[in-house]
Amino acid sequence: MFDERQRADTIRRISWRLLPFLMLCYFAAYIDRSNISIAALAMSADLKMTAEMYGIAAGIFFITYTIFEIPSNLALVRFGARRWIARIMVSWGVVAVLLGFVNSHWQLYGVRLLLGAAEAGFTPGVIYYLSLWYPARERGRAMSFFYIGAALASVIGLPVSGLLMKLDGVGNIAGWRWLFMIEGLPAVLLGALVLVCLPDSPTTGTFLSPEEKTWLARTLAADHAQQGPDHSHDWRPALRSGRVWALAMVWLLQAFGTIGVTLFMPLLIKSMSGGDTLLVGLLSALPFLLACILMYANGRHSDHTGERALHLGLPLLLSGLLLAGSILVARTGASVAAYGLLIAAVGLNWAATPVFWAATAGQLSGAASAAGIGLINAMAQFAGMGLPPLIGRIKDATGSYDSGMLLIAAALTTGGLVGLKAAGRPRRPTPTPMSPIIEQRVRS
């Protein structure tokens, strides 16, 4: 019989084996998706793009990302997480490098469409993969570490991207082209390493003892029993679940912040500070440092208390209010105070992320879980499709990002209110025995 120390040791062993590498993979993914925000500081002039055209280039990525999201997740279940995640990373890395060779906004649109298709399924695929390893009570913390990889991509990646822009003119190549070409290569290398570093499931993981595998299988079986019948090979329950659609709405509204603010942060800060690309990159990174801290703290506290709704809804609600306050304070000329409120708004927006996925992963199991996670993540990409072009058009029409940011603030506030209801009450799993067949398979 496992005691609490053995349980903690098993989870710790899983975390050290999987999370650092997955964080590094997401770090590369988020850089390749969002480095266009730094590149735009010079690329827009070279390609003669308006703010709306930049918004289209930023948002068009999410069209193909959404189209291929659910099929990609179902393919992951069929072919195995290790092989499919490797395929995703290698293909998106190659396409990310191609961004450095575009010569018009139309070519930029086309390559961004390819990038969305290549990367589709990575984030929900990893979330599904983590649900195969972590019991429900541990998922909030695990998700927080995974998403810290995305926040670190901004903490480290934005200043690095600003520094790479300093290569402008080296080899008669523009700095933004160097940015794309250099930052796309790590994904290709990491994709190859996935085949070596990631086991497909706990039953194939050699770093766990038979006793640890037995305990983990029993605990996960108990979690699945709390979810109702296990539709292991049926993805349709995900599409019929009202809770899944409610969570999809929360994720859509939350994405207004993670997508809209992230893609326009450097341009927004440049309009406030007027600094060069390196300074803008550094100022753009600071909010995501707070995001790392708050994601870990919120995810850990949610796991400790077993409460999801407040840990999901309140950060989003406060994030929307603080973002609106930042815009209103900036109008008075108090740019330092406005920047401080912006830092807090971004941090709180991201703080809800690990709790959201911990709550979501507990709703369905098997193929329905993969399809449900894919559906929810795909829904959020509608914000990515429409929001950047809309913000760009507002900027062209008004000369300011204020109205666009207030729209994002309203979405976050609404998402917080919906999240208070959608996450539901916490489940307290009770142990259930495995069948003798499953237990024998695990021990062997």
Coordinates of C-alpha atoms in Angstrom, one line a residue:
M1 CA 0.0 0.0 0.0
F2 CA 1.4 3.4 -1.1
D3 CA 1.9 6.0 1.7
E4 CA 1.9 9.7 1.1
R5 CA 5.6 9.9 0.8
Q6 CA 5.7 7.3 -1.9
R7 CA 2.9 9.1 -3.8
A8 CA 4.8 12.3 -3.7
D9 CA 8.0 10.6 -4.8
T10 CA 6.3 9.1 -7.8
I11 CA 4.8 12.4 -8.9
R12 CA 8.1 14.1 -8.4
R13 CA 9.8 11.5 -10.5
I14 CA 7.3 11.9 -13.3
S15 CA 7.6 15.7 -13.1
W16 CA 11.4 15.7 -13.3
R17 CA 11.3 13.2 -16.2
L18 CA 8.6 15.0 -18.4
L19 CA 8.0 18.6 -17.5
P20 CA 11.4 20.3 -18.1
F21 CA 11.5 18.9 -21.7
L22 CA 7.9 19.7 -22.4
M23 CA 8.4 23.2 -21.0
L24 CA 11.3 23.6 -23.4
C25 CA 9.1 22.4 -26.3
Y26 CA 6.4 24.9 -25.5
F27 CA 9.0 27.6 -25.1
A28 CA 10.0 27.0 -28.7
A29 CA 6.4 26.8 -29.9
Y30 CA 5.4 30.0 -28.3
I31 CA 8.4 31.9 -29.6
D32 CA 7.7 30.8 -33.2
R33 CA 4.0 31.7 -32.9
S34 CA 4.5 35.2 -31.3
N35 CA 7.9 36.5 -32.4
I36 CA 6.0 38.2 -35.3
S37 CA 5.1 40.9 -32.6
I38 CA 8.8 41.9 -32.4
A39 CA 9.5 41.4 -36.1
A40 CA 6.7 43.8 -36.9
L41 CA 8.6 46.7 -35.4
A42 CA 10.7 46.7 -38.6
M43 CA 9.0 44.2 -40.9
S44 CA 5.8 46.3 -41.3
A45 CA 7.8 49.1 -43.0
D46 CA 9.8 46.7 -45.2
L47 CA 6.7 45.0 -46.5
K48 CA 4.7 48.2 -46.5
M49 CA 2.0 46.9 -44.1
T50 CA -0.6 48.9 -42.3
A51 CA -1.6 48.0 -38.7
E52 CA -4.6 46.1 -40.1
M53 CA -2.4 44.1 -42.5
Y54 CA -0.2 43.2 -39.6
G55 CA -3.3 42.1 -37.6
I56 CA -4.3 39.9 -40.5
A57 CA -0.9 38.3 -40.7
A58 CA -0.9 37.7 -36.9
G59 CA -4.5 36.3 -36.9
I60 CA -4.5 34.2 -40.1
F61 CA -2.3 31.7 -38.3
F62 CA -5.3 30.7 -36.2
I63 CA -7.5 29.8 -39.2
T64 CA -5.5 26.6 -40.2
Y65 CA -4.6 26.1 -36.5
T66 CA -8.3 25.7 -35.7
I67 CA -9.2 23.6 -38.8
F68 CA -6.6 21.0 -38.0
E69 CA -6.9 21.1 -34.2
I70 CA -9.3 18.3 -33.5
P71 CA -8.1 16.0 -36.3
S72 CA -4.6 16.4 -35.0
N73 CA -5.5 15.4 -31.5
L74 CA -7.4 12.4 -32.7
A75 CA -4.3 11.4 -34.8
L76 CA -2.2 11.8 -31.6
V77 CA -4.4 9.2 -29.9
R78 CA -4.1 6.8 -32.9
F79 CA -0.4 7.1 -33.6
G80 CA 0.9 7.8 -30.1
A81 CA 1.9 11.0 -28.4
R82 CA 5.6 10.6 -28.9
R83 CA 5.5 10.2 -32.7
W84 CA 2.8 12.8 -33.3
I85 CA 4.3 15.6 -31.2
A86 CA 7.6 15.0 -32.9
R87 CA 5.9 15.4 -36.3
I88 CA 4.3 18.6 -35.2
M89 CA 7.5 20.2 -33.9
V90 CA 9.7 19.3 -36.9
S91 CA 7.1 20.6 -39.4
W92 CA 6.4 23.9 -37.6
G93 CA 10.1 24.5 -37.2
V94 CA 10.7 24.2 -40.9
V95 CA 7.8 26.5 -41.7
A96 CA 8.9 29.1 -39.0
V97 CA 12.3 29.4 -40.8
L98 CA 10.5 30.1 -44.1
L99 CA 9.0 33.2 -42.6
G100 CA 12.5 34.8 -43.0
F101 CA 12.2 34.5 -46.8
V102 CA 8.9 36.3 -47.5
N103 CA 8.9 39.4 -49.7
S104 CA 5.4 40.6 -49.5
H105 CA 2.4 40.7 -47.1
W106 CA 0.7 38.1 -49.3
Q107 CA 3.6 35.7 -48.9
L108 CA 3.6 36.4 -45.2
Y109 CA -0.1 35.5 -45.1
G110 CA 0.6 32.2 -46.9
V111 CA 3.4 31.1 -44.6
R112 CA 1.5 32.0 -41.5
L113 CA -1.3 29.8 -42.7
L114 CA 1.2 26.9 -43.1
L115 CA 2.6 27.6 -39.7
G116 CA -0.9 27.3 -38.1
A117 CA -1.5 24.0 -39.9
A118 CA 1.9 22.6 -38.8
E119 CA 1.5 23.6 -35.2
A120 CA -2.1 22.5 -34.8
G121 CA -2.7 20.0 -32.0
F122 CA 0.6 20.7 -30.1
T123 CA -0.8 22.4 -27.0
P124 CA -4.0 20.3 -26.6
G125 CA -1.9 17.2 -27.5
V126 CA 0.5 17.9 -24.6
I127 CA -2.4 18.6 -22.2
Y128 CA -4.0 15.3 -23.2
Y129 CA -0.6 13.6 -22.8
L130 CA -0.2 15.0 -19.3
S131 CA -3.6 13.8 -18.3
L132 CA -2.3 10.2 -19.0
W133 CA 0.4 10.7 -16.3
Y134 CA -1.1 12.9 -13.6
P135 CA -4.0 12.2 -11.2
A136 CA -6.6 14.9 -11.1
R137 CA -5.4 16.3 -7.8
E138 CA -1.9 16.9 -9.3
R139 CA -2.9 18.4 -12.7
G140 CA -3.1 22.0 -11.8
R141 CA 0.5 22.1 -10.7
A142 CA 1.6 20.1 -13.8
M143 CA -0.3 22.4 -16.1
S144 CA 1.2 25.4 -14.4
F145 CA 4.7 24.2 -15.1
F146 CA 3.9 23.5 -18.8
Y147 CA 2.4 26.9 -19.3
I148 CA 5.3 28.5 -17.6
G149 CA 7.2 27.4 -20.7
A150 CA 5.0 29.8 -22.7
A151 CA 5.4 32.6 -20.3
L152 CA 9.2 32.1 -20.2
A153 CA 9.1 32.3 -24.0
S154 CA 8.0 35.9 -23.6
V155 CA 10.3 36.6 -20.6
I156 CA 13.4 35.4 -22.4
G157 CA 12.2 35.3 -26.0
L158 CA 11.1 38.9 -26.4
P159 CA 14.4 40.4 -25.3
V160 CA 16.3 37.8 -27.3
S161 CA 14.1 38.7 -30.3
G162 CA 14.8 42.3 -29.8
L163 CA 18.5 41.5 -29.7
L164 CA 18.4 39.5 -32.9
M165 CA 16.8 42.5 -34.6
K166 CA 20.2 44.1 -34.0
L167 CA 21.6 41.8 -36.7
D168 CA 19.9 44.1 -39.2
G169 CA 22.2 44.4 -42.2
V170 CA 24.5 41.5 -41.4
G171 CA 25.0 39.7 -44.7
N172 CA 22.8 42.3 -46.3
I173 CA 19.8 40.6 -44.5
A174 CA 17.2 42.4 -42.5
G175 CA 17.2 41.8 -38.7
W176 CA 13.6 40.5 -38.7
R177 CA 14.6 37.9 -41.3
W178 CA 17.5 36.7 -39.0
L179 CA 14.9 36.6 -36.2
F180 CA 12.7 34.2 -38.0
M181 CA 15.4 32.0 -39.4
I182 CA 17.3 31.6 -36.1
E183 CA 14.3 31.1 -33.9
G184 CA 12.7 28.4 -36.1
L185 CA 15.7 26.0 -35.8
P186 CA 15.3 24.9 -32.2
A187 CA 11.8 23.4 -32.9
V188 CA 13.3 21.1 -35.5
L189 CA 16.0 19.8 -33.1
L190 CA 13.6 19.4 -30.2
G191 CA 11.1 17.5 -32.4
A192 CA 13.8 14.9 -33.2
L193 CA 14.6 14.7 -29.4
V194 CA 10.9 14.0 -28.6
L195 CA 11.3 10.5 -30.1
V196 CA 14.1 9.8 -27.5
C197 CA 12.9 11.7 -24.5
L198 CA 9.1 11.1 -24.3
P199 CA 7.6 7.7 -23.4
D200 CA 4.1 7.1 -24.9
S201 CA 2.4 6.3 -21.6
P202 CA 3.1 5.2 -18.0
T203 CA 3.0 1.5 -19.1
T204 CA 5.9 2.1 -21.4
G205 CA 7.9 4.4 -19.1
T206 CA 11.0 2.6 -17.8
F207 CA 11.7 5.2 -15.1
L208 CA 8.8 4.0 -12.9
S209 CA 8.9 0.8 -10.8
P210 CA 6.1 -1.8 -11.2
E211 CA 4.7 -0.7 -7.8
E212 CA 4.6 3.0 -8.9
K213 CA 2.9 2.0 -12.2
T214 CA 0.3 0.0 -10.3
W215 CA -0.5 2.9 -8.0
L216 CA -0.7 5.3 -10.8
A217 CA -3.0 3.1 -12.9
R218 CA -5.3 2.6 -9.9
T219 CA -5.4 6.3 -9.2
L220 CA -6.1 7.3 -12.8
A221 CA -8.8 4.6 -12.9
A222 CA -10.4 6.1 -9.8
D223 CA -10.4 9.6 -11.5
H224 CA -12.0 8.2 -14.6
A225 CA -14.7 6.4 -12.5
Q226 CA -15.6 9.8 -11.1
Q227 CA -16.2 11.1 -14.6
G228 CA -18.7 8.5 -15.5
P229 CA -18.5 5.8 -18.1
D230 CA -15.2 5.7 -20.0
H231 CA -15.9 6.2 -23.7
S232 CA -12.3 5.3 -24.5
H233 CA -12.9 5.0 -28.3
D234 CA -15.8 7.4 -28.7
W235 CA -15.1 11.2 -29.2
R236 CA -18.7 12.2 -29.6
P237 CA -19.5 12.7 -25.8
A238 CA -17.2 15.8 -26.0
L239 CA -19.4 17.4 -28.6
R240 CA -22.6 16.7 -26.6
S241 CA -21.3 18.0 -23.2
G242 CA -22.7 21.3 -22.1
R243 CA -19.8 21.7 -19.6
V244 CA -17.3 21.3 -22.4
W245 CA -19.0 24.0 -24.4
A246 CA -19.1 26.3 -21.3
L247 CA -15.4 25.8 -20.7
A248 CA -14.8 26.5 -24.4
M249 CA -16.5 29.8 -24.0
V250 CA -14.3 30.6 -21.0
W251 CA -11.2 29.7 -23.0
L252 CA -12.3 31.8 -25.9
L253 CA -12.8 34.9 -23.7
Q254 CA -9.5 34.3 -21.9
A255 CA -7.7 34.0 -25.2
F256 CA -8.6 37.7 -25.9
G257 CA -5.9 38.5 -23.4
T258 CA -3.3 35.8 -24.1
I259 CA -3.6 36.3 -27.9
G260 CA -4.6 40.0 -28.2
V261 CA -2.3 41.5 -25.6
T262 CA 0.6 39.3 -26.4
L263 CA 0.6 40.0 -30.2
F264 CA 0.3 43.7 -29.7
M265 CA 2.3 44.2 -26.4
P266 CA 5.5 45.4 -28.1
L267 CA 3.6 47.8 -30.4
L268 CA 1.6 49.0 -27.4
I269 CA 4.6 49.6 -25.2
K270 CA 6.5 51.2 -28.1
S271 CA 3.7 53.7 -28.3
M272 CA 4.1 54.4 -24.6
S273 CA 7.9 54.5 -24.3
G274 CA 9.2 55.2 -27.8
G275 CA 12.2 53.0 -27.0
D276 CA 14.3 50.9 -29.4
T277 CA 13.6 47.2 -30.1
L278 CA 15.8 45.9 -27.3
L279 CA 14.2 48.2 -24.7
V280 CA 10.7 47.3 -26.0
G281 CA 11.5 43.6 -25.8
L282 CA 12.7 44.0 -22.2
L283 CA 9.6 46.0 -21.1
S284 CA 7.3 43.5 -22.9
A285 CA 8.9 40.6 -21.1
L286 CA 8.4 41.8 -17.5
P287 CA 4.6 41.1 -17.3
F288 CA 5.3 37.4 -18.2
L289 CA 7.7 37.1 -15.4
L290 CA 4.9 37.8 -13.0
A291 CA 2.7 35.4 -15.0
C292 CA 5.2 32.6 -14.3
I293 CA 5.0 33.2 -10.5
L294 CA 1.2 33.6 -10.4
M295 CA 0.6 30.5 -12.6
Y296 CA 2.6 28.3 -10.2
A297 CA 1.1 29.8 -7.1
N298 CA -2.5 29.6 -8.4
G299 CA -2.2 26.1 -9.8
R300 CA -0.5 24.8 -6.6
H301 CA -3.1 26.4 -4.3
S302 CA -6.0 25.1 -6.4
D303 CA -4.6 21.5 -6.2
H304 CA -4.0 21.9 -2.5
T305 CA -7.6 23.0 -1.8
G306 CA -9.3 21.0 -4.5
E307 CA -11.1 24.2 -5.6
R308 CA -11.2 25.2 -9.3
A309 CA -14.0 27.7 -9.9
L310 CA -12.7 30.6 -7.8
H311 CA -9.1 29.9 -8.9
L312 CA -10.3 30.2 -12.5
G313 CA -12.8 32.9 -12.4
L314 CA -11.3 35.5 -10.1
P315 CA -8.0 35.9 -11.8
L316 CA -9.8 36.5 -15.2
L317 CA -12.2 39.0 -13.6
L318 CA -9.4 41.0 -11.9
S319 CA -7.3 40.8 -15.1
G320 CA -10.1 42.5 -17.1
L321 CA -10.6 45.2 -14.5
L322 CA -6.9 46.0 -14.2
L323 CA -6.4 46.1 -18.0
A324 CA -9.2 48.6 -18.3
G325 CA -7.7 50.6 -15.5
S326 CA -4.3 50.6 -17.3
I327 CA -5.8 52.1 -20.4
L328 CA -7.7 54.7 -18.5
V329 CA -4.7 55.7 -16.4
A330 CA -2.5 55.9 -19.5
R331 CA -4.8 58.6 -20.9
T332 CA -3.9 60.8 -18.0
G333 CA -0.2 60.6 -18.9
A334 CA 0.8 58.4 -15.9
S335 CA 2.6 55.9 -18.1
V336 CA 4.5 54.2 -15.2
A337 CA 1.3 53.5 -13.3
A338 CA -0.4 52.3 -16.5
Y339 CA 2.5 50.0 -17.2
G340 CA 2.3 48.6 -13.6
L341 CA -1.4 47.9 -14.0
L342 CA -0.7 46.2 -17.4
I343 CA 1.9 43.9 -15.7
A344 CA -0.7 42.8 -13.1
A345 CA -3.4 42.3 -15.7
V346 CA -1.2 40.1 -17.9
G347 CA 0.0 38.1 -14.9
L348 CA -3.5 37.4 -13.6
N349 CA -4.8 36.5 -17.1
W350 CA -2.1 33.8 -17.3
A351 CA -2.6 32.7 -13.7
A352 CA -6.0 31.1 -14.7
T353 CA -4.5 29.0 -17.4
P354 CA -3.3 25.9 -15.5
V355 CA -6.4 25.8 -13.4
F356 CA -8.6 25.9 -16.5
W357 CA -6.9 22.9 -18.0
A358 CA -6.9 21.0 -14.7
A359 CA -10.6 21.5 -14.5
T360 CA -11.1 20.6 -18.2
A361 CA -9.0 17.4 -18.1
G362 CA -11.3 16.1 -15.3
Q363 CA -14.5 16.2 -17.4
L364 CA -13.9 13.4 -20.0
S365 CA -11.5 10.5 -20.6
G366 CA -10.2 8.5 -23.5
A367 CA -10.7 9.7 -27.1
A368 CA -13.5 12.0 -25.7
S369 CA -10.9 13.8 -23.6
A370 CA -8.6 14.3 -26.6
A371 CA -11.5 15.6 -28.8
G372 CA -12.9 17.8 -26.0
I373 CA -9.5 19.4 -25.3
G374 CA -9.0 19.9 -29.0
L375 CA -12.5 21.4 -29.4
I376 CA -11.9 23.8 -26.5
N377 CA -8.6 24.9 -27.7
A378 CA -9.9 25.3 -31.3
M379 CA -12.7 27.5 -30.0
A380 CA -10.2 29.9 -28.5
Q381 CA -8.5 30.4 -31.8
F382 CA -11.6 32.3 -33.1
A383 CA -10.2 35.1 -31.0
G384 CA -6.9 34.7 -32.8
M385 CA -8.6 34.9 -36.2
G386 CA -10.7 38.0 -35.7
L387 CA -9.1 40.0 -32.9
P388 CA -5.7 41.0 -34.3
P389 CA -7.2 42.3 -37.6
L390 CA -9.9 44.1 -35.6
I391 CA -7.4 45.8 -33.3
G392 CA -5.3 46.7 -36.3
R393 CA -8.3 48.3 -38.0
I394 CA -9.2 50.2 -34.8
K395 CA -5.6 51.5 -34.6
D396 CA -5.6 52.7 -38.2
A397 CA -8.9 54.4 -37.7
T398 CA -8.3 56.0 -34.3
G399 CA -4.5 56.2 -34.1
S400 CA -4.7 54.4 -30.7
Y401 CA -4.9 50.9 -29.3
D402 CA -7.1 52.1 -26.4
S403 CA -10.5 50.9 -27.8
G404 CA -9.1 47.5 -28.8
M405 CA -7.6 47.0 -25.3
L406 CA -10.9 48.0 -23.6
L407 CA -12.6 45.3 -25.8
I408 CA -10.1 42.8 -24.5
A409 CA -10.8 43.9 -20.9
A410 CA -14.5 43.4 -21.3
A411 CA -13.9 39.9 -22.7
L412 CA -11.7 39.0 -19.8
T413 CA -14.2 40.3 -17.2
T414 CA -17.0 38.3 -18.9
G415 CA -14.8 35.2 -19.0
G416 CA -14.1 35.5 -15.3
L417 CA -17.9 35.5 -14.5
V418 CA -18.6 32.5 -16.8
G419 CA -15.6 30.7 -15.3
L420 CA -17.0 31.0 -11.8
K421 CA -19.8 28.8 -13.0
A422 CA -18.2 26.6 -15.7
A423 CA -15.5 25.0 -13.5
G424 CA -18.1 23.5 -11.3
R425 CA -17.6 21.9 -7.9
P426 CA -14.4 20.0 -7.1
R427 CA -14.5 16.2 -7.3
R428 CA -13.0 14.2 -4.5
P429 CA -11.9 10.9 -6.1
T430 CA -12.2 7.7 -4.1
P431 CA -9.9 4.8 -4.8
T432 CA -11.3 2.0 -6.9
P433 CA -9.6 -1.3 -7.5
M434 CA -8.2 -2.2 -10.9
S435 CA -9.4 -5.3 -12.7
P436 CA -7.0 -8.3 -12.3
I437 CA -6.2 -8.2 -16.0
I438 CA -5.1 -4.5 -15.9
E439 CA -3.1 -5.0 -12.7
Q440 CA -1.3 -8.0 -14.2
R441 CA -0.5 -6.0 -17.4
V442 CA 0.9 -3.1 -15.4
R443 CA 3.1 -5.4 -13.2
S444 CA 4.4 -7.2 -16.3

